[in-house]
Amino acid sequence: MTTASLDDLKMQLTRNDLLKFLMIYKFAIDEVNTKINILNEEFKYIHDYNPIENISSRVKSSESILQKAKRKKCELSLETIKENIKDIAGIRITCSFISDVYAVCEMLQKQKDIEVIEYKDYIKYPKPNGYQSLHMIIKIPVFMSDSVEHTYVEVQIRTIAMDFWASLEHKIYYKFNEAIPEKFTRELKEAALSALALDKNMERIHKEVNAIKGLDTRSHIFEPEAANSVNEGKIHELLRH
Ligand code: 0O2
C-alpha cells in the first residue's frame, strides 16, 4: 500500500471514525476471549484439565488492512473494508490435543450469538506446504451505546505442535523473498509430518492415562482417530508430490 492511499482514506475520515472502526474489533475480540475463557474453565471443571494452552489476539494495523484491501482490489471505504476483510480481528487458540481443537471449535460454534461464516479444516486437509490449523470466520454482535455492530473475527485453532511449525515456517518464509528451494519445501512437509506424529502420540498417551484414571475421553464430542487417519493420509500424499 502506498502512503498516498492511506492518506487518501485518512483524509476522508475523521480521527473518530477510524478510532471507532478499529475499537469495535477490539471489543469483538474481548467478547470472544471472554467466551473462550468461560468455556475453558467449564471444560476444566468437567474434564479435569484445561484444553487451551494459550490464547493470543490482535487487531490488524491500519497499514496491513489497507495493504490487504489493495491486494483484494476492494474499494477504500470503511464499509467495503468491513465486509471484505474478515480478519481485522484475529484470535489464535493453541490447544493441548487435536481432539481439544475440535472440542473448542464445537463449543464456540454452539454459542447462540456466534454465526459461523467460514470454516476451513486444514487439519483434515493440510495445505500443500504442510500447514495444519482449523480456521473459522465468525460474526458476533458488539453492543455499542447507539448501535449493534455485527463484527467478523477470524479464529485459528491448532495444537502446540502445529503452532510451532506454523510460527517457524512463517519466519523461514520471511527471510526468503524468492521461491523456496525444493529441498526446504520437502523438509518443511516432513517436519509437518513429525508434528502430526507427536500430536498423535501425545493424544494416545493422554487417552491411555485417562482410561487408567477412569476419566471420560470425550469421544462423544469428537472422535480424533477419524480425523487423524485422513490427515496422515493427506500429508503422506502431499509428501509424494
Ligand atoms: P497474517 O499476517 O498472519 O494475518 P484471506 O487472505 O485471509 O482472505 P486465505 O489466505 O485463504 O484468505 O485465508 P486462510 O487460508 O484462512 O489463511 C488465513 C491466515 O492463516 C493467514 O493470514 C495466516 O495467518 C495463516 N496461514 C495460512 N496459510 C499459512 C501457511 O501456509 N503458513 C503459515 N505460517 N500461516 C498460514 P494472512 O492474512 O495470510 O497473514
PDB file of C-alpha atoms and ligand atoms in Angstrom:
ATOM      1  CA  MET A   1       0.000   0.000   0.000  1.00  0.00           C
ATOM      2  CA  THR A   2       1.315   3.362  -0.875  1.00  0.00           C
ATOM      3  CA  THR A   3       1.245   6.036   1.779  1.00  0.00           C
ATOM      4  CA  ALA A   4      -0.869   8.034  -0.655  1.00  0.00           C
ATOM      5  CA  SER A   5      -3.789   5.570  -0.407  1.00  0.00           C
ATOM      6  CA  LEU A   6      -3.579   5.512   3.348  1.00  0.00           C
ATOM      7  CA  ASP A   7      -3.553   9.302   3.408  1.00  0.00           C
ATOM      8  CA  ASP A   8      -6.474   9.401   0.954  1.00  0.00           C
ATOM      9  CA  LEU A   9      -8.580   7.260   3.242  1.00  0.00           C
ATOM     10  CA  LYS A  10      -7.486   9.161   6.319  1.00  0.00           C
ATOM     11  CA  MET A  11      -8.464  12.420   4.638  1.00  0.00           C
ATOM     12  CA  GLN A  12     -11.991  11.142   4.007  1.00  0.00           C
ATOM     13  CA  LEU A  13     -12.445  10.154   7.615  1.00  0.00           C
ATOM     14  CA  THR A  14     -12.313  11.905  10.896  1.00  0.00           C
ATOM     15  CA  ARG A  15      -9.938  10.537  13.514  1.00  0.00           C
ATOM     16  CA  ASN A  16     -13.023   9.452  15.462  1.00  0.00           C
ATOM     17  CA  ASP A  17     -14.385   7.381  12.555  1.00  0.00           C
ATOM     18  CA  LEU A  18     -11.146   5.426  12.351  1.00  0.00           C
ATOM     19  CA  LEU A  19     -10.837   5.009  16.095  1.00  0.00           C
ATOM     20  CA  LYS A  20     -14.406   3.768  16.403  1.00  0.00           C
ATOM     21  CA  PHE A  21     -13.940   1.440  13.423  1.00  0.00           C
ATOM     22  CA  LEU A  22     -10.901  -0.269  14.980  1.00  0.00           C
ATOM     23  CA  MET A  23     -12.254  -0.122  18.537  1.00  0.00           C
ATOM     24  CA  ILE A  24     -15.228  -2.296  17.579  1.00  0.00           C
ATOM     25  CA  TYR A  25     -12.810  -5.060  16.537  1.00  0.00           C
ATOM     26  CA  LYS A  26     -11.084  -4.807  19.904  1.00  0.00           C
ATOM     27  CA  PHE A  27     -14.470  -5.189  21.632  1.00  0.00           C
ATOM     28  CA  ALA A  28     -15.322  -8.176  19.419  1.00  0.00           C
ATOM     29  CA  ILE A  29     -12.023  -9.796  20.463  1.00  0.00           C
ATOM     30  CA  ASP A  30     -12.781  -9.049  24.130  1.00  0.00           C
ATOM     31  CA  GLU A  31     -16.186 -10.716  23.795  1.00  0.00           C
ATOM     32  CA  VAL A  32     -14.827 -13.833  22.099  1.00  0.00           C
ATOM     33  CA  ASN A  33     -11.937 -14.042  24.593  1.00  0.00           C
ATOM     34  CA  THR A  34     -14.432 -13.942  27.474  1.00  0.00           C
ATOM     35  CA  LYS A  35     -16.426 -16.743  25.876  1.00  0.00           C
ATOM     36  CA  ILE A  36     -13.282 -18.824  25.329  1.00  0.00           C
ATOM     37  CA  ASN A  37     -12.150 -18.324  28.933  1.00  0.00           C
ATOM     38  CA  ILE A  38     -15.558 -19.378  30.267  1.00  0.00           C
ATOM     39  CA  LEU A  39     -15.600 -22.456  28.031  1.00  0.00           C
ATOM     40  CA  ASN A  40     -12.054 -23.329  29.091  1.00  0.00           C
ATOM     41  CA  GLU A  41     -12.944 -23.123  32.772  1.00  0.00           C
ATOM     42  CA  GLU A  42     -16.175 -25.078  32.329  1.00  0.00           C
ATOM     43  CA  PHE A  43     -14.249 -27.731  30.414  1.00  0.00           C
ATOM     44  CA  LYS A  44     -11.694 -27.928  33.235  1.00  0.00           C
ATOM     45  CA  TYR A  45     -14.490 -28.360  35.746  1.00  0.00           C
ATOM     46  CA  ILE A  46     -15.966 -31.269  33.761  1.00  0.00           C
ATOM     47  CA  HIS A  47     -12.845 -32.963  32.395  1.00  0.00           C
ATOM     48  CA  ASP A  48     -10.242 -32.017  34.978  1.00  0.00           C
ATOM     49  CA  TYR A  49      -7.813 -30.258  32.644  1.00  0.00           C
ATOM     50  CA  ASN A  50      -7.624 -27.109  30.502  1.00  0.00           C
ATOM     51  CA  PRO A  51      -7.911 -27.859  26.778  1.00  0.00           C
ATOM     52  CA  ILE A  52      -6.450 -24.455  25.929  1.00  0.00           C
ATOM     53  CA  GLU A  53      -2.734 -23.802  26.340  1.00  0.00           C
ATOM     54  CA  ASN A  54      -2.662 -20.253  25.026  1.00  0.00           C
ATOM     55  CA  ILE A  55      -4.857 -17.535  23.511  1.00  0.00           C
ATOM     56  CA  SER A  56      -3.426 -14.612  21.583  1.00  0.00           C
ATOM     57  CA  SER A  57      -5.201 -11.898  19.669  1.00  0.00           C
ATOM     58  CA  ARG A  58      -4.557  -8.852  17.563  1.00  0.00           C
ATOM     59  CA  VAL A  59      -6.357  -6.140  15.663  1.00  0.00           C
ATOM     60  CA  LYS A  60      -4.741  -5.726  12.239  1.00  0.00           C
ATOM     61  CA  SER A  61      -2.897  -2.432  11.874  1.00  0.00           C
ATOM     62  CA  SER A  62      -4.490   0.158   9.585  1.00  0.00           C
ATOM     63  CA  GLU A  63      -1.475  -0.234   7.250  1.00  0.00           C
ATOM     64  CA  SER A  64      -1.981  -4.015   6.880  1.00  0.00           C
ATOM     65  CA  ILE A  65      -5.733  -3.561   6.472  1.00  0.00           C
ATOM     66  CA  LEU A  66      -5.167  -1.169   3.612  1.00  0.00           C
ATOM     67  CA  GLN A  67      -2.482  -3.399   2.065  1.00  0.00           C
ATOM     68  CA  LYS A  68      -4.928  -6.299   2.072  1.00  0.00           C
ATOM     69  CA  ALA A  69      -7.730  -4.096   0.711  1.00  0.00           C
ATOM     70  CA  LYS A  70      -5.475  -3.112  -2.155  1.00  0.00           C
ATOM     71  CA  ARG A  71      -4.439  -6.727  -2.795  1.00  0.00           C
ATOM     72  CA  LYS A  72      -8.096  -7.741  -2.902  1.00  0.00           C
ATOM     73  CA  LYS A  73      -8.808  -4.735  -5.126  1.00  0.00           C
ATOM     74  CA  CYS A  74     -11.578  -3.585  -2.829  1.00  0.00           C
ATOM     75  CA  GLU A  75     -12.784  -0.024  -2.641  1.00  0.00           C
ATOM     76  CA  LEU A  76     -11.168   2.044   0.094  1.00  0.00           C
ATOM     77  CA  SER A  77     -14.212   2.808   2.208  1.00  0.00           C
ATOM     78  CA  LEU A  78     -14.786   1.577   5.753  1.00  0.00           C
ATOM     79  CA  GLU A  79     -18.000  -0.173   4.746  1.00  0.00           C
ATOM     80  CA  THR A  80     -16.353  -2.150   1.936  1.00  0.00           C
ATOM     81  CA  ILE A  81     -13.318  -2.934   4.067  1.00  0.00           C
ATOM     82  CA  LYS A  82     -15.587  -4.167   6.875  1.00  0.00           C
ATOM     83  CA  GLU A  83     -17.403  -6.558   4.519  1.00  0.00           C
ATOM     84  CA  ASN A  84     -14.355  -7.795   2.610  1.00  0.00           C
ATOM     85  CA  ILE A  85     -11.531  -8.044   5.115  1.00  0.00           C
ATOM     86  CA  LYS A  86     -12.754 -10.572   7.609  1.00  0.00           C
ATOM     87  CA  ASP A  87      -9.561 -10.997   9.614  1.00  0.00           C
ATOM     88  CA  ILE A  88      -9.203  -7.481  11.042  1.00  0.00           C
ATOM     89  CA  ALA A  89      -9.853  -9.079  14.422  1.00  0.00           C
ATOM     90  CA  GLY A  90      -7.868 -12.289  14.860  1.00  0.00           C
ATOM     91  CA  ILE A  91      -7.702 -14.782  17.701  1.00  0.00           C
ATOM     92  CA  ARG A  92      -5.325 -17.736  17.834  1.00  0.00           C
ATOM     93  CA  ILE A  93      -6.024 -20.557  20.260  1.00  0.00           C
ATOM     94  CA  THR A  94      -3.426 -23.228  20.958  1.00  0.00           C
ATOM     95  CA  CYS A  95      -4.751 -26.471  22.380  1.00  0.00           C
ATOM     96  CA  SER A  96      -3.143 -29.433  24.043  1.00  0.00           C
ATOM     97  CA  PHE A  97      -4.525 -32.172  21.813  1.00  0.00           C
ATOM     98  CA  ILE A  98      -6.115 -32.491  18.351  1.00  0.00           C
ATOM     99  CA  SER A  99      -9.390 -33.610  19.955  1.00  0.00           C
ATOM    100  CA  ASP A 100      -9.331 -30.386  22.008  1.00  0.00           C
ATOM    101  CA  VAL A 101      -9.033 -28.297  18.842  1.00  0.00           C
ATOM    102  CA  TYR A 102     -12.306 -29.785  17.600  1.00  0.00           C
ATOM    103  CA  ALA A 103     -13.921 -29.657  21.044  1.00  0.00           C
ATOM    104  CA  VAL A 104     -13.118 -25.929  21.425  1.00  0.00           C
ATOM    105  CA  CYS A 105     -14.304 -25.258  17.879  1.00  0.00           C
ATOM    106  CA  GLU A 106     -17.577 -27.096  18.518  1.00  0.00           C
ATOM    107  CA  MET A 107     -18.153 -25.286  21.818  1.00  0.00           C
ATOM    108  CA  LEU A 108     -17.674 -21.923  20.099  1.00  0.00           C
ATOM    109  CA  GLN A 109     -19.967 -22.861  17.216  1.00  0.00           C
ATOM    110  CA  LYS A 110     -22.724 -23.733  19.708  1.00  0.00           C
ATOM    111  CA  GLN A 111     -22.798 -20.207  21.181  1.00  0.00           C
ATOM    112  CA  LYS A 112     -26.155 -18.705  20.233  1.00  0.00           C
ATOM    113  CA  ASP A 113     -24.778 -15.275  19.324  1.00  0.00           C
ATOM    114  CA  ILE A 114     -21.976 -16.619  17.130  1.00  0.00           C
ATOM    115  CA  GLU A 115     -22.598 -17.135  13.441  1.00  0.00           C
ATOM    116  CA  VAL A 116     -20.041 -19.222  11.571  1.00  0.00           C
ATOM    117  CA  ILE A 117     -19.398 -17.580   8.211  1.00  0.00           C
ATOM    118  CA  GLU A 118     -16.473 -19.679   7.015  1.00  0.00           C
ATOM    119  CA  TYR A 119     -14.896 -22.921   8.209  1.00  0.00           C
ATOM    120  CA  LYS A 120     -11.588 -24.275   6.885  1.00  0.00           C
ATOM    121  CA  ASP A 121     -10.209 -27.518   8.230  1.00  0.00           C
ATOM    122  CA  TYR A 122      -6.508 -27.544   7.375  1.00  0.00           C
ATOM    123  CA  ILE A 123      -6.074 -30.391   9.883  1.00  0.00           C
ATOM    124  CA  LYS A 124      -8.118 -32.882   7.907  1.00  0.00           C
ATOM    125  CA  TYR A 125      -6.961 -31.252   4.682  1.00  0.00           C
ATOM    126  CA  PRO A 126      -3.490 -29.716   5.258  1.00  0.00           C
ATOM    127  CA  LYS A 127      -2.211 -27.078   2.855  1.00  0.00           C
ATOM    128  CA  PRO A 128       0.305 -28.340   0.245  1.00  0.00           C
ATOM    129  CA  ASN A 129       3.200 -26.893   2.297  1.00  0.00           C
ATOM    130  CA  GLY A 130       2.103 -28.951   5.347  1.00  0.00           C
ATOM    131  CA  TYR A 131       0.287 -26.136   7.226  1.00  0.00           C
ATOM    132  CA  GLN A 132      -2.270 -27.512   9.691  1.00  0.00           C
ATOM    133  CA  SER A 133      -4.824 -25.452  11.602  1.00  0.00           C
ATOM    134  CA  LEU A 134      -8.572 -25.054  11.990  1.00  0.00           C
ATOM    135  CA  HIS A 135      -9.840 -21.674  10.776  1.00  0.00           C
ATOM    136  CA  MET A 136     -13.202 -20.070  11.315  1.00  0.00           C
ATOM    137  CA  ILE A 137     -14.563 -16.681  10.406  1.00  0.00           C
ATOM    138  CA  ILE A 138     -17.294 -15.920  12.882  1.00  0.00           C
ATOM    139  CA  LYS A 139     -19.687 -12.995  13.179  1.00  0.00           C
ATOM    140  CA  ILE A 140     -20.519 -11.638  16.614  1.00  0.00           C
ATOM    141  CA  PRO A 141     -22.745  -8.741  17.704  1.00  0.00           C
ATOM    142  CA  VAL A 142     -20.953  -5.940  19.522  1.00  0.00           C
ATOM    143  CA  PHE A 143     -23.383  -3.815  21.536  1.00  0.00           C
ATOM    144  CA  MET A 144     -22.425  -0.137  21.406  1.00  0.00           C
ATOM    145  CA  SER A 145     -24.373   2.692  23.088  1.00  0.00           C
ATOM    146  CA  ASP A 146     -26.193   3.617  19.885  1.00  0.00           C
ATOM    147  CA  SER A 147     -25.928   0.546  17.631  1.00  0.00           C
ATOM    148  CA  VAL A 148     -25.217  -3.153  17.324  1.00  0.00           C
ATOM    149  CA  GLU A 149     -22.185  -3.867  15.161  1.00  0.00           C
ATOM    150  CA  HIS A 150     -22.099  -7.367  13.700  1.00  0.00           C
ATOM    151  CA  THR A 151     -18.366  -7.936  13.509  1.00  0.00           C
ATOM    152  CA  TYR A 152     -16.193 -10.574  11.836  1.00  0.00           C
ATOM    153  CA  VAL A 153     -13.496 -12.296  13.853  1.00  0.00           C
ATOM    154  CA  GLU A 154     -11.020 -14.827  12.472  1.00  0.00           C
ATOM    155  CA  VAL A 155     -10.367 -17.680  14.888  1.00  0.00           C
ATOM    156  CA  GLN A 156      -7.430 -20.028  14.301  1.00  0.00           C
ATOM    157  CA  ILE A 157      -7.313 -23.126  16.490  1.00  0.00           C
ATOM    158  CA  ARG A 158      -4.410 -25.576  16.468  1.00  0.00           C
ATOM    159  CA  THR A 159      -2.200 -27.728  18.670  1.00  0.00           C
ATOM    160  CA  ILE A 160       1.099 -26.552  20.158  1.00  0.00           C
ATOM    161  CA  ALA A 161       2.978 -28.688  17.618  1.00  0.00           C
ATOM    162  CA  MET A 162       1.019 -27.192  14.678  1.00  0.00           C
ATOM    163  CA  ASP A 163       1.599 -23.713  16.083  1.00  0.00           C
ATOM    164  CA  PHE A 164       5.326 -24.366  16.486  1.00  0.00           C
ATOM    165  CA  TRP A 165       5.520 -25.481  12.848  1.00  0.00           C
ATOM    166  CA  ALA A 166       3.461 -22.516  11.571  1.00  0.00           C
ATOM    167  CA  SER A 167       5.483 -19.929  13.501  1.00  0.00           C
ATOM    168  CA  LEU A 168       8.801 -21.258  12.261  1.00  0.00           C
ATOM    169  CA  GLU A 169       7.588 -21.718   8.695  1.00  0.00           C
ATOM    170  CA  HIS A 170       6.418 -18.103   8.773  1.00  0.00           C
ATOM    171  CA  LYS A 171       9.874 -16.959   9.939  1.00  0.00           C
ATOM    172  CA  ILE A 172      11.662 -19.029   7.293  1.00  0.00           C
ATOM    173  CA  TYR A 173       9.431 -17.595   4.555  1.00  0.00           C
ATOM    174  CA  TYR A 174      10.048 -14.104   5.876  1.00  0.00           C
ATOM    175  CA  LYS A 175      13.794 -14.410   5.280  1.00  0.00           C
ATOM    176  CA  PHE A 176      13.313 -15.952   1.838  1.00  0.00           C
ATOM    177  CA  ASN A 177      11.935 -13.498  -0.666  1.00  0.00           C
ATOM    178  CA  GLU A 178      12.457 -15.799  -3.648  1.00  0.00           C
ATOM    179  CA  ALA A 179      10.874 -19.155  -4.358  1.00  0.00           C
ATOM    180  CA  ILE A 180      11.753 -21.663  -1.669  1.00  0.00           C
ATOM    181  CA  PRO A 181      14.160 -24.369  -2.931  1.00  0.00           C
ATOM    182  CA  GLU A 182      12.549 -27.799  -3.316  1.00  0.00           C
ATOM    183  CA  LYS A 183      14.823 -29.263  -0.592  1.00  0.00           C
ATOM    184  CA  PHE A 184      13.314 -26.909   2.016  1.00  0.00           C
ATOM    185  CA  THR A 185       9.722 -27.399   0.898  1.00  0.00           C
ATOM    186  CA  ARG A 186      10.215 -31.139   1.274  1.00  0.00           C
ATOM    187  CA  GLU A 187      11.882 -30.743   4.669  1.00  0.00           C
ATOM    188  CA  LEU A 188       9.063 -28.485   5.888  1.00  0.00           C
ATOM    189  CA  LYS A 189       6.494 -31.082   4.821  1.00  0.00           C
ATOM    190  CA  GLU A 190       8.486 -33.748   6.676  1.00  0.00           C
ATOM    191  CA  ALA A 191       8.575 -31.512   9.739  1.00  0.00           C
ATOM    192  CA  ALA A 192       4.769 -31.159   9.480  1.00  0.00           C
ATOM    193  CA  LEU A 193       4.529 -34.942   9.471  1.00  0.00           C
ATOM    194  CA  SER A 194       6.741 -35.117  12.584  1.00  0.00           C
ATOM    195  CA  ALA A 195       4.466 -32.565  14.279  1.00  0.00           C
ATOM    196  CA  LEU A 196       1.487 -34.743  13.433  1.00  0.00           C
ATOM    197  CA  ALA A 197       3.224 -37.873  14.769  1.00  0.00           C
ATOM    198  CA  LEU A 198       3.967 -36.013  18.018  1.00  0.00           C
ATOM    199  CA  ASP A 199       0.336 -34.849  18.299  1.00  0.00           C
ATOM    200  CA  LYS A 200      -0.933 -38.385  17.745  1.00  0.00           C
ATOM    201  CA  ASN A 201       1.454 -39.848  20.327  1.00  0.00           C
ATOM    202  CA  MET A 202       0.576 -37.269  22.979  1.00  0.00           C
ATOM    203  CA  GLU A 203      -3.137 -37.781  22.337  1.00  0.00           C
ATOM    204  CA  ARG A 204      -2.744 -41.559  22.654  1.00  0.00           C
ATOM    205  CA  ILE A 205      -0.788 -41.254  25.921  1.00  0.00           C
ATOM    206  CA  HIS A 206      -3.384 -38.795  27.234  1.00  0.00           C
ATOM    207  CA  LYS A 207      -6.239 -41.184  26.402  1.00  0.00           C
ATOM    208  CA  GLU A 208      -4.472 -44.157  27.939  1.00  0.00           C
ATOM    209  CA  VAL A 209      -3.717 -42.274  31.163  1.00  0.00           C
ATOM    210  CA  ASN A 210      -7.327 -41.047  31.289  1.00  0.00           C
ATOM    211  CA  ALA A 211      -8.534 -44.613  30.859  1.00  0.00           C
ATOM    212  CA  ILE A 212      -6.369 -45.670  33.824  1.00  0.00           C
ATOM    213  CA  LYS A 213      -7.703 -42.730  35.836  1.00  0.00           C
ATOM    214  CA  GLY A 214     -11.225 -43.755  34.804  1.00  0.00           C
ATOM    215  CA  LEU A 215     -11.871 -40.391  33.152  1.00  0.00           C
ATOM    216  CA  ASP A 216     -14.082 -39.680  30.164  1.00  0.00           C
ATOM    217  CA  THR A 217     -12.039 -39.333  26.941  1.00  0.00           C
ATOM    218  CA  ARG A 218     -14.698 -37.144  25.318  1.00  0.00           C
ATOM    219  CA  SER A 219     -15.229 -39.469  22.388  1.00  0.00           C
ATOM    220  CA  HIS A 220     -18.853 -38.257  22.378  1.00  0.00           C
ATOM    221  CA  ILE A 221     -17.639 -34.773  21.453  1.00  0.00           C
ATOM    222  CA  PHE A 222     -15.183 -35.755  18.785  1.00  0.00           C
ATOM    223  CA  GLU A 223     -13.583 -38.928  17.539  1.00  0.00           C
ATOM    224  CA  PRO A 224      -9.979 -37.874  16.892  1.00  0.00           C
ATOM    225  CA  GLU A 225      -8.893 -41.107  15.227  1.00  0.00           C
ATOM    226  CA  ALA A 226     -11.163 -40.412  12.261  1.00  0.00           C
ATOM    227  CA  ALA A 227      -9.565 -37.025  11.642  1.00  0.00           C
ATOM    228  CA  ASN A 228      -6.056 -38.290  12.242  1.00  0.00           C
ATOM    229  CA  SER A 229      -6.225 -41.023   9.652  1.00  0.00           C
ATOM    230  CA  VAL A 230      -7.487 -38.620   6.965  1.00  0.00           C
ATOM    231  CA  ASN A 231      -4.869 -36.124   8.000  1.00  0.00           C
ATOM    232  CA  GLU A 232      -1.926 -38.511   7.924  1.00  0.00           C
ATOM    233  CA  GLY A 233      -3.011 -39.950   4.589  1.00  0.00           C
ATOM    234  CA  LYS A 234      -3.273 -36.457   3.168  1.00  0.00           C
ATOM    235  CA  ILE A 235       0.175 -35.363   4.396  1.00  0.00           C
ATOM    236  CA  HIS A 236       1.776 -38.556   3.076  1.00  0.00           C
ATOM    237  CA  GLU A 237       0.074 -37.879  -0.237  1.00  0.00           C
ATOM    238  CA  LEU A 238       1.421 -34.311  -0.250  1.00  0.00           C
ATOM    239  CA  LEU A 239       4.920 -35.576   0.504  1.00  0.00           C
ATOM    240  CA  ARG A 240       4.899 -37.761  -2.574  1.00  0.00           C
ATOM    241  CA  HIS A 241       4.374 -34.717  -4.843  1.00  0.00           C
TER     242      HIS A 241
HETATM  243  P1  0O2 B   1      -1.347 -12.757   8.777  1.00  0.00           P
HETATM  244  O1  0O2 B   1      -0.293 -11.736   8.696  1.00  0.00           O
HETATM  245  O2  0O2 B   1      -0.969 -13.931   9.641  1.00  0.00           O
HETATM  246  O3  0O2 B   1      -2.705 -12.219   9.122  1.00  0.00           O
HETATM  247  P2  0O2 B   1      -7.596 -14.317   3.308  1.00  0.00           P
HETATM  248  O4  0O2 B   1      -6.387 -13.811   2.547  1.00  0.00           O
HETATM  249  O5  0O2 B   1      -7.378 -14.302   4.809  1.00  0.00           O
HETATM  250  O6  0O2 B   1      -8.869 -13.627   2.920  1.00  0.00           O
HETATM  251  P3  0O2 B   1      -6.918 -17.031   2.948  1.00  0.00           P
HETATM  252  O7  0O2 B   1      -5.469 -16.719   2.792  1.00  0.00           O
HETATM  253  O8  0O2 B   1      -7.498 -18.058   2.013  1.00  0.00           O
HETATM  254  O9  0O2 B   1      -7.849 -15.770   2.821  1.00  0.00           O
HETATM  255  O10 0O2 B   1      -7.214 -17.437   4.436  1.00  0.00           O
HETATM  256  P4  0O2 B   1      -6.661 -18.676   5.219  1.00  0.00           P
HETATM  257  O11 0O2 B   1      -6.199 -19.763   4.319  1.00  0.00           O
HETATM  258  O12 0O2 B   1      -7.754 -19.000   6.197  1.00  0.00           O
HETATM  259  O13 0O2 B   1      -5.378 -18.076   5.951  1.00  0.00           O
HETATM  260  C1  0O2 B   1      -5.503 -17.031   6.845  1.00  0.00           C
HETATM  261  C2  0O2 B   1      -4.341 -16.967   7.813  1.00  0.00           C
HETATM  262  O14 0O2 B   1      -3.878 -18.265   8.186  1.00  0.00           O
HETATM  263  C3  0O2 B   1      -3.105 -16.267   7.277  1.00  0.00           C
HETATM  264  O15 0O2 B   1      -3.286 -14.890   7.441  1.00  0.00           O
HETATM  265  C4  0O2 B   1      -2.020 -16.835   8.197  1.00  0.00           C
HETATM  266  O16 0O2 B   1      -2.066 -16.227   9.480  1.00  0.00           O
HETATM  267  C5  0O2 B   1      -2.466 -18.268   8.362  1.00  0.00           C
HETATM  268  N1  0O2 B   1      -1.872 -19.125   7.310  1.00  0.00           N
HETATM  269  C6  0O2 B   1      -2.492 -19.594   6.210  1.00  0.00           C
HETATM  270  N2  0O2 B   1      -1.648 -20.355   5.490  1.00  0.00           N
HETATM  271  C7  0O2 B   1      -0.486 -20.376   6.161  1.00  0.00           C
HETATM  272  C8  0O2 B   1       0.777 -21.031   5.902  1.00  0.00           C
HETATM  273  O17 0O2 B   1       0.981 -21.728   4.914  1.00  0.00           O
HETATM  274  N3  0O2 B   1       1.769 -20.837   6.820  1.00  0.00           N
HETATM  275  C9  0O2 B   1       1.592 -20.062   7.921  1.00  0.00           C
HETATM  276  N4  0O2 B   1       2.624 -19.927   8.765  1.00  0.00           N
HETATM  277  N5  0O2 B   1       0.418 -19.431   8.193  1.00  0.00           N
HETATM  278  C10 0O2 B   1      -0.602 -19.588   7.321  1.00  0.00           C
HETATM  279  P5  0O2 B   1      -2.596 -13.853   6.488  1.00  0.00           P
HETATM  280  O18 0O2 B   1      -3.577 -12.746   6.253  1.00  0.00           O
HETATM  281  O19 0O2 B   1      -2.037 -14.530   5.261  1.00  0.00           O
HETATM  282  O20 0O2 B   1      -1.399 -13.302   7.312  1.00  0.00           O
END
